[in-house]
Short mmCIF file of C-alpha atoms and ligand atoms in Angstrom, two decimals:
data_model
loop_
_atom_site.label_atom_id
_atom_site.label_comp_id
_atom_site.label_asym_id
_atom_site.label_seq_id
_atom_site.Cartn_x
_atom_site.Cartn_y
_atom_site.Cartn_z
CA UNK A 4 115.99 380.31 65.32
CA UNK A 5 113.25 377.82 64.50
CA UNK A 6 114.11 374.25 65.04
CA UNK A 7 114.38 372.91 61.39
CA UNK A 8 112.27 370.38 60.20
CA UNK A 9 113.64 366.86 59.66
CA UNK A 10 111.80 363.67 58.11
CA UNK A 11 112.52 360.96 60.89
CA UNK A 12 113.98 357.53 59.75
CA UNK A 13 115.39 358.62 56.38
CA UNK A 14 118.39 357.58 55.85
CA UNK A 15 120.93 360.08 53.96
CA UNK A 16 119.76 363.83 54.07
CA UNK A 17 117.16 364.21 56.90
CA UNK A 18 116.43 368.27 55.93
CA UNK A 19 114.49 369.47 53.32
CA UNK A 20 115.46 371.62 50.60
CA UNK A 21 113.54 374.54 49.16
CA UNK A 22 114.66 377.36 46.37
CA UNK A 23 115.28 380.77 47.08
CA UNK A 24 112.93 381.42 43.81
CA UNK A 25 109.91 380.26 45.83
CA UNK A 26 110.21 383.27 47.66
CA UNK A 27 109.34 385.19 44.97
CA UNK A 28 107.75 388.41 44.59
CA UNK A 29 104.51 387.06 42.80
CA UNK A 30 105.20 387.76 39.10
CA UNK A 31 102.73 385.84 36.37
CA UNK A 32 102.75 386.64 33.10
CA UNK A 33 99.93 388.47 33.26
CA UNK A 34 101.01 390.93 36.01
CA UNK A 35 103.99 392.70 37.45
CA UNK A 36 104.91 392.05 41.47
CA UNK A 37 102.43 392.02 44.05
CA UNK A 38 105.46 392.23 46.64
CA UNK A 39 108.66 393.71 46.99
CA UNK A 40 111.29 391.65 45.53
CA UNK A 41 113.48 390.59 48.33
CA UNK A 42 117.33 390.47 47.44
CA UNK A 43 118.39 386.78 47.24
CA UNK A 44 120.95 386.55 50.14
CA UNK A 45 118.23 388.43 52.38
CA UNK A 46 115.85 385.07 51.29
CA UNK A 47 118.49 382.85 53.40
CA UNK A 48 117.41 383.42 57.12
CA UNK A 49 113.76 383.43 55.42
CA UNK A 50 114.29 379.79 54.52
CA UNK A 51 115.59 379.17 58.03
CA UNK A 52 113.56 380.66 59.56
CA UNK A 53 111.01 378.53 58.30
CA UNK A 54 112.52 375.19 58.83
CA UNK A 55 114.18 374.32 55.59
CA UNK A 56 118.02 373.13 56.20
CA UNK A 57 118.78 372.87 52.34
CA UNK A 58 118.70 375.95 50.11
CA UNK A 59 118.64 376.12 46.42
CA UNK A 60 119.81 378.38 43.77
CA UNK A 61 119.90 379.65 40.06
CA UNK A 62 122.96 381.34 38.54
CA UNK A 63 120.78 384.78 38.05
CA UNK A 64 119.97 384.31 41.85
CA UNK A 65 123.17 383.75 43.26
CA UNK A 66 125.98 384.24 40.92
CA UNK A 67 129.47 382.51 40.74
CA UNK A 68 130.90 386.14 42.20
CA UNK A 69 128.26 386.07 45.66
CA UNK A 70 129.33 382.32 46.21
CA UNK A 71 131.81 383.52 49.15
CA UNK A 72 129.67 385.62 50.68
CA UNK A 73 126.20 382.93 50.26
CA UNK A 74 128.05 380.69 52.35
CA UNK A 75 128.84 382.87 55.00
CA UNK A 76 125.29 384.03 54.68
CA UNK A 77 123.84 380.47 54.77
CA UNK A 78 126.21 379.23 57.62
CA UNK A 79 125.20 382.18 59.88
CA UNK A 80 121.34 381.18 59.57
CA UNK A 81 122.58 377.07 59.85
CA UNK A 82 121.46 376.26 56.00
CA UNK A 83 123.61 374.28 53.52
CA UNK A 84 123.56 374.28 49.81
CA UNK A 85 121.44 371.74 48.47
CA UNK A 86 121.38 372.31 44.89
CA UNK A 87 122.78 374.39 42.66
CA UNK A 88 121.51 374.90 38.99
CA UNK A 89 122.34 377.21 35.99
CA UNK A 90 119.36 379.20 34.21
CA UNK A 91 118.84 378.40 30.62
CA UNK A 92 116.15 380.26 30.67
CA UNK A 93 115.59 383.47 31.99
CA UNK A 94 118.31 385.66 29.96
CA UNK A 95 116.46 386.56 26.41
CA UNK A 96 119.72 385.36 24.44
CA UNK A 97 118.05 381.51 25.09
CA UNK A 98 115.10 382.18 23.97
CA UNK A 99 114.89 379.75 21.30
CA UNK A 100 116.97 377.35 22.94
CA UNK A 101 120.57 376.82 25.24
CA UNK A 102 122.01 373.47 24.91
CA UNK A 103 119.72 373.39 21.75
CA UNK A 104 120.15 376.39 20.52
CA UNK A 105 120.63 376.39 16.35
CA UNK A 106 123.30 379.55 16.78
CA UNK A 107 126.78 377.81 18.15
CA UNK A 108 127.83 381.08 20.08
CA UNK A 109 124.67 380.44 22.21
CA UNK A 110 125.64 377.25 22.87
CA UNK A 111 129.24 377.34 23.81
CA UNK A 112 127.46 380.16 26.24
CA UNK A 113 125.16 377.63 27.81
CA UNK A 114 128.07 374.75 28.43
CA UNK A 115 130.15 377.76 29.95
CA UNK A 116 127.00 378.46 32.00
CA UNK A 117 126.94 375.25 33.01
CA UNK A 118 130.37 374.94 33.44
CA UNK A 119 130.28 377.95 36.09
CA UNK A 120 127.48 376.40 37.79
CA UNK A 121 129.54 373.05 38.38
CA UNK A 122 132.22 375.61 39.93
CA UNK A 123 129.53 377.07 42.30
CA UNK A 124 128.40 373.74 43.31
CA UNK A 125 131.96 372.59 44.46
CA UNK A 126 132.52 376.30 45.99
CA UNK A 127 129.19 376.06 48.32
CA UNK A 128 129.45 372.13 49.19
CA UNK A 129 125.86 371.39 46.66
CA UNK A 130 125.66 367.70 46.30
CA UNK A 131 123.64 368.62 42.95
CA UNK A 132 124.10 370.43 40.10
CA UNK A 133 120.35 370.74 38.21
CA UNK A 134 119.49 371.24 34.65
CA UNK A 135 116.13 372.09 33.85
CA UNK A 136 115.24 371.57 29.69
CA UNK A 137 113.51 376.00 30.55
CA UNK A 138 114.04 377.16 26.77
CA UNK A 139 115.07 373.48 24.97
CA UNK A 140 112.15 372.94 22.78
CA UNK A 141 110.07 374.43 19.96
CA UNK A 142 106.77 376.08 19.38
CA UNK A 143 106.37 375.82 15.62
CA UNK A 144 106.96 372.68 14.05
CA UNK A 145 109.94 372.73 11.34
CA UNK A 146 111.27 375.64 13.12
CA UNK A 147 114.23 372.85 14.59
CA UNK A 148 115.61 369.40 13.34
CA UNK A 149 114.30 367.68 16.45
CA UNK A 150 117.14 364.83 15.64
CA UNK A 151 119.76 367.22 15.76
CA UNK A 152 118.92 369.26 18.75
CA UNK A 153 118.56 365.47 20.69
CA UNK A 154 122.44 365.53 19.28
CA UNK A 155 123.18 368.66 20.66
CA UNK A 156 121.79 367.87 24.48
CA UNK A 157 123.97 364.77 24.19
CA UNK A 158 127.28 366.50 23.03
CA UNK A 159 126.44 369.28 25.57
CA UNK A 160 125.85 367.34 28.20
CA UNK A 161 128.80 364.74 27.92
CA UNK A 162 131.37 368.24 27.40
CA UNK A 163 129.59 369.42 30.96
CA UNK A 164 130.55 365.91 32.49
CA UNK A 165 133.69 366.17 31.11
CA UNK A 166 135.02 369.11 32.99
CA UNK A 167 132.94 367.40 35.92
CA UNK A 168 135.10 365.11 36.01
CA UNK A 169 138.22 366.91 35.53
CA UNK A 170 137.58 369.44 38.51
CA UNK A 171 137.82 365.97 40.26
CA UNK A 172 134.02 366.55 41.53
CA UNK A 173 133.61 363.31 43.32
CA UNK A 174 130.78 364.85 45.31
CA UNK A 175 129.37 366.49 42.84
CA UNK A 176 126.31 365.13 40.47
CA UNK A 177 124.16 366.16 37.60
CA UNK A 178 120.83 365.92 37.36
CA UNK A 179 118.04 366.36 34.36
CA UNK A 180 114.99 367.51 35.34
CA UNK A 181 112.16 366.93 33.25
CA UNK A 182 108.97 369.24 32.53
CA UNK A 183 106.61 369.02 28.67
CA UNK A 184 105.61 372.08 28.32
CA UNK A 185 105.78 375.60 29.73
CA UNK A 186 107.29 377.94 28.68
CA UNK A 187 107.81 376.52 25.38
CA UNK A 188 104.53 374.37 23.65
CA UNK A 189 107.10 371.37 23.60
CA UNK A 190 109.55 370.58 25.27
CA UNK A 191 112.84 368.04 24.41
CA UNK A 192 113.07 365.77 27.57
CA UNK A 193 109.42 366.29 28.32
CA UNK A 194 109.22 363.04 30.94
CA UNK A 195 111.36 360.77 33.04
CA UNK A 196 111.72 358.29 30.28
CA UNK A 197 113.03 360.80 27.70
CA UNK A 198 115.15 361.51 30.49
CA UNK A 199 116.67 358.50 31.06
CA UNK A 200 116.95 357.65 27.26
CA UNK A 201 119.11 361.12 26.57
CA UNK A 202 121.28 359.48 30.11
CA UNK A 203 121.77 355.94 28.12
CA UNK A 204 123.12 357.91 24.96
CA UNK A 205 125.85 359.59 26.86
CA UNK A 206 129.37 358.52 26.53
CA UNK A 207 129.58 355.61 29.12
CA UNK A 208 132.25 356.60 30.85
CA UNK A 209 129.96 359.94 32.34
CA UNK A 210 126.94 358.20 32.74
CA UNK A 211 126.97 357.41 36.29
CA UNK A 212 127.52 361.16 37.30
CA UNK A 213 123.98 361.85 35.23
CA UNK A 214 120.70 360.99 36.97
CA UNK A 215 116.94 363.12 37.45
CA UNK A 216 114.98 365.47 39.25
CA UNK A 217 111.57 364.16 38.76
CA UNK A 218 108.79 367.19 39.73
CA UNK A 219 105.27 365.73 41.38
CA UNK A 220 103.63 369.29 38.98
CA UNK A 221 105.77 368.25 36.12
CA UNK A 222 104.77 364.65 35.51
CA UNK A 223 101.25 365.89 36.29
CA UNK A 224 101.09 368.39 33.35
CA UNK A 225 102.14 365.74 31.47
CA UNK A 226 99.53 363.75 32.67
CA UNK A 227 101.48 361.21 34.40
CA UNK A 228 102.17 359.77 37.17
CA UNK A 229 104.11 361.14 39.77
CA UNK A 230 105.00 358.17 41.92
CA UNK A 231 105.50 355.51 38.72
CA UNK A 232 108.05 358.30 37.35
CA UNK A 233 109.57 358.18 41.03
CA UNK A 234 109.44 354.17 40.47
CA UNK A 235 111.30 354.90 37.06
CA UNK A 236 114.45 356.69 38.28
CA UNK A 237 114.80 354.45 41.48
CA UNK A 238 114.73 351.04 39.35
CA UNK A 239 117.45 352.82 37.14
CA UNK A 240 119.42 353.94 40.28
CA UNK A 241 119.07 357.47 39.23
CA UNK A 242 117.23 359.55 41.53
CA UNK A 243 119.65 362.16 42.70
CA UNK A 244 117.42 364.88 43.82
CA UNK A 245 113.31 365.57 44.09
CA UNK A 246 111.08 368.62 43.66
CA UNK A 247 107.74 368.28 45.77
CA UNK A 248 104.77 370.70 45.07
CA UNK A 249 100.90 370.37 43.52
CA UNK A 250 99.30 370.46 40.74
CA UNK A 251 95.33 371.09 40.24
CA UNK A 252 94.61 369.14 36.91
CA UNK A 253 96.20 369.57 33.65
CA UNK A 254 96.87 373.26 33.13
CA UNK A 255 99.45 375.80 33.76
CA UNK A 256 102.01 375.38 36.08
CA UNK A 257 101.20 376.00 39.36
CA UNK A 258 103.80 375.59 42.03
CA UNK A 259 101.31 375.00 45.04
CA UNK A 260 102.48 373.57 48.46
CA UNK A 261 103.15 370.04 48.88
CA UNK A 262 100.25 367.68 50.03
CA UNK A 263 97.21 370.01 48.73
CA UNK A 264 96.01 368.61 46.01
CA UNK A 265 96.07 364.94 46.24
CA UNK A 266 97.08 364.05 49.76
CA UNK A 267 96.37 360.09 49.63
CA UNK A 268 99.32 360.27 45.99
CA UNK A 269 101.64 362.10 48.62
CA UNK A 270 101.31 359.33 51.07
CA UNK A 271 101.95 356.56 48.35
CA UNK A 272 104.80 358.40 47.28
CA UNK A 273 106.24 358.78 50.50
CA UNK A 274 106.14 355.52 51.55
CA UNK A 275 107.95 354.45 47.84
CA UNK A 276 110.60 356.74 48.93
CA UNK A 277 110.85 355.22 52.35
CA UNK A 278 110.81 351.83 51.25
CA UNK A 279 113.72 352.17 48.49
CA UNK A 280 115.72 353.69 51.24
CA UNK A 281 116.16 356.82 48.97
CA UNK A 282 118.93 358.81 50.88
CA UNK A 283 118.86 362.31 48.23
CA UNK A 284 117.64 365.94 49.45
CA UNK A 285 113.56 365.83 49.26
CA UNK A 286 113.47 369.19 48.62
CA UNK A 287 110.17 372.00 48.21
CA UNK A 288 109.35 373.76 44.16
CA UNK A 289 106.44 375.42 45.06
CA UNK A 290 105.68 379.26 44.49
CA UNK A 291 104.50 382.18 47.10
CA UNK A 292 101.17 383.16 45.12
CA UNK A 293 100.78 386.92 44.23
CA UNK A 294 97.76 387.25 46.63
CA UNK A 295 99.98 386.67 49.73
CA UNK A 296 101.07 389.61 51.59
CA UNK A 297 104.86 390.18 52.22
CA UNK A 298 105.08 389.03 56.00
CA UNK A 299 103.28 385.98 54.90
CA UNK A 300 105.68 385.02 52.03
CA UNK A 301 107.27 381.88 53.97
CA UNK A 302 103.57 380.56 54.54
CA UNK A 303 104.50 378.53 51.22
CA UNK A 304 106.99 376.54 52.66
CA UNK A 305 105.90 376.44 56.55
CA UNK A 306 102.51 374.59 54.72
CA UNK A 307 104.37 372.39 52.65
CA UNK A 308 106.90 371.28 55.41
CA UNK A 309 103.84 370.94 57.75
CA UNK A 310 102.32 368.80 55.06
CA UNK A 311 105.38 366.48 54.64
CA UNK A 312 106.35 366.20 58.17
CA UNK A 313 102.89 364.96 58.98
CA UNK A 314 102.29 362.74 55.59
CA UNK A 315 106.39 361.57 56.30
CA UNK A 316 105.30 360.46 59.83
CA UNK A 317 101.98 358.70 58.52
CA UNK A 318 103.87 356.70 55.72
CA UNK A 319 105.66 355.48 58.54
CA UNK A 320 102.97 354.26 60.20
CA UNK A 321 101.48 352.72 57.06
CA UNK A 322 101.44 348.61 57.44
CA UNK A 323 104.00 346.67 55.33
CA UNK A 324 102.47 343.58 56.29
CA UNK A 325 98.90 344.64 55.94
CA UNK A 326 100.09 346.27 52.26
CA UNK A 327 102.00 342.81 51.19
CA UNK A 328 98.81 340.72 51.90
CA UNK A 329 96.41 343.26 50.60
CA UNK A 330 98.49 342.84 47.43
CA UNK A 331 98.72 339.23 47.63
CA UNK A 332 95.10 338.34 47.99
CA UNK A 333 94.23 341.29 44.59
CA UNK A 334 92.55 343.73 46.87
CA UNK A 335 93.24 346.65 44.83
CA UNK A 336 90.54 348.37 46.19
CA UNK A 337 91.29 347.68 49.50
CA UNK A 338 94.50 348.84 49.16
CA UNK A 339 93.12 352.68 48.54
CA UNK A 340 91.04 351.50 51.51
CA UNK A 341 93.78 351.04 53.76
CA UNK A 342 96.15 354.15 52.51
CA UNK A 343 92.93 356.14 53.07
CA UNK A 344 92.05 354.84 56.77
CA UNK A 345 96.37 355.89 57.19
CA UNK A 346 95.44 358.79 55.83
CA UNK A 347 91.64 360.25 57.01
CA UNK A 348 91.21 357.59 59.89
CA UNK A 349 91.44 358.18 63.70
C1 3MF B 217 110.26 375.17 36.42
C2 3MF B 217 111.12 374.52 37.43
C3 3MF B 217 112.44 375.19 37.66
C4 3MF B 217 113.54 374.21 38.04
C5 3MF B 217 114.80 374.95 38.34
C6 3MF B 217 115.90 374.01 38.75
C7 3MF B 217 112.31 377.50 38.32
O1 3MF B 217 109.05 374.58 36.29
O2 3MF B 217 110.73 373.57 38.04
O3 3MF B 217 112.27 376.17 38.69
O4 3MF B 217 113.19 373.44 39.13
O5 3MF B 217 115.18 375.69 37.24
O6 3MF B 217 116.66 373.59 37.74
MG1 MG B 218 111.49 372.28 39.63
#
């Protein structure tokens, strides 16, 4: 077996997490598979085998029923799971909508959904228990009360903490992973911030089991700022978990490996992350494109590890003291100076 890969210094998880979705068989919704689709437990030693030490999971991947024999399968190939998260969007009775959804059947669904997934999560050791806002949002304006369904994430999400907390889930948390668009127009809990405003309207007594799972592609679509909306959850004590990929500009989601797009970002963010002593899973969103041939289907991840490892190890390097008086004399420009020399320099 490959030697996993391991980010030196951090304190707290030291592997890296990826999804057994990034494996995929190269769907887009312009095209059927490219590949054939290989059977989720059979994506395990593939993970492995490329160095990750955390994998993670959808109910329609790995269901509450295949827990048993996914952790058998992961222990024999020495990965853990890292995250565990229900789909609210994939099955065409959330179309318009889980949590959200105007029909009450479809909601009690989603909670049960959700429910199950905390059950998995305890069952195969996942620190995390993701929900991803996949189908919560609208496309036509006055098709929802937008007030109402806001009302309906927070009565959801404090019933889902509530039998958190009554399966006595100490070690397990939730977090709310924001994305604007795609594939609905709009999205409820579109950034970070809306994020962390539908956390401060929960009952109190659940809020500290809530925090985020800020995506580098996701605040880009939205135009943002990936490390600022890292900057956000850490000042609120709320990043749990992180998804790492690239985005190229403001388009469609893309799912390309970590570190390709804007490499000198990557650094900054890295050293954020090292600096607030963030001790969560770091873990890989990125997706196998279509044009990749089936033995190269892990090339996704091996490139994105690579890309971490080696953009981990150069944050490291990067000068505190040099940074702090860079900052204290106004050399903004000399600061990109600097993080570029890290970066591009001999
Ligand atoms: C979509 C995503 C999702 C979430 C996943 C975890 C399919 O853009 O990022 O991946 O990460 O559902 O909750
Ligand atoms: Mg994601």
């Amino acid at each position: 077996m490959k030697k996993k890969c391991v980010l030196p210094n951090k304190p707290g998880y030291t592997g890296i997490g990826a999804g057994v979705w990034n494996i995929g068989p190269g769907i887009d919704p312009f095209g059927g598979p490219t590949r054939p689709a290989i059977p989720f437990l059979d994506r395990l030693p593939i993970l492995a085998e490329a160095g990750i030490t955390f994998y993670e999971a959808h109910d329609s991947e790995i269901p509450f029923s295949q827990a048993e024999e996914a952790k058998a399968r992961a222990e024999a190939c020495g990965l853990k799971c890292g995250m565990y998260t229900p789909s609210f969007f994939a099955d065409p009775i959330f179309k318009d909508g889980a949590m959200t959804s105007d029909d009450p059947a479809i909601r009690k669904l989603a909670i049960e959904n959700a429910k199950r997934a905390v059950d998995a999560a305890l069952l195969l050791g996942a620190p995390t228990v993701v929900f991803w806002n996949g189908r919560e949002g609208f496309d036509f304006v006055l098709a929802k009360n937008g007030q109402e369904a806001f009302r309906k994430l927070i009565d959801g999400f404090n019933e889902v903490a509530e039998y958190t907390d009554s399966r006595g889930a100490g070690s397990v948390r939730l977090a709310i992973e924001p994305k604007p668009n795609e594939p609905r127009a709009n999205m409820y809990l579109a950034t970070v911030g809306e994020v962390l405003y539908l956390i401060s309207r929960l009952d109190p007594k659940y809020r500290h089991l809530f925090g985020v799972n800020p995506e580098t592609a996701h605040s880009r679509i939205a135009g943002l700022d990936y490390i600022w909306d890292s900057e956000l959850c850490l000042e609120a004590g709320k990043l749990f978990h992180i998804h790492l990929n690239s985005q190229d500009g403001q388009r469609y989601d893309q799912d390309l490996p970590f570190g390709y797009t804007e490499p000198l970002k990557d650094l900054a963010l890295l050293v954020v992350l090292q600096d607030s002593a963030y001790e969560g899973i770091i873990a890989f969103d990125v997706k196998a494109p279509r044009t990749d041939e089936p033995k190269d289907i892990a090339d996704i991840l091996t490139v994105s590890l690579q890309n971490l490892v080696w953009l981990w190890e150069k944050a490291l390097n990067v000068d505190r003291t040099i940074l702090r008086k860079l900052r204290e004399e106004r050399r903004n420009t000399a600061i990109g100076g600097y993080l570029g020399k890290c970066l591009y320099g001999s």
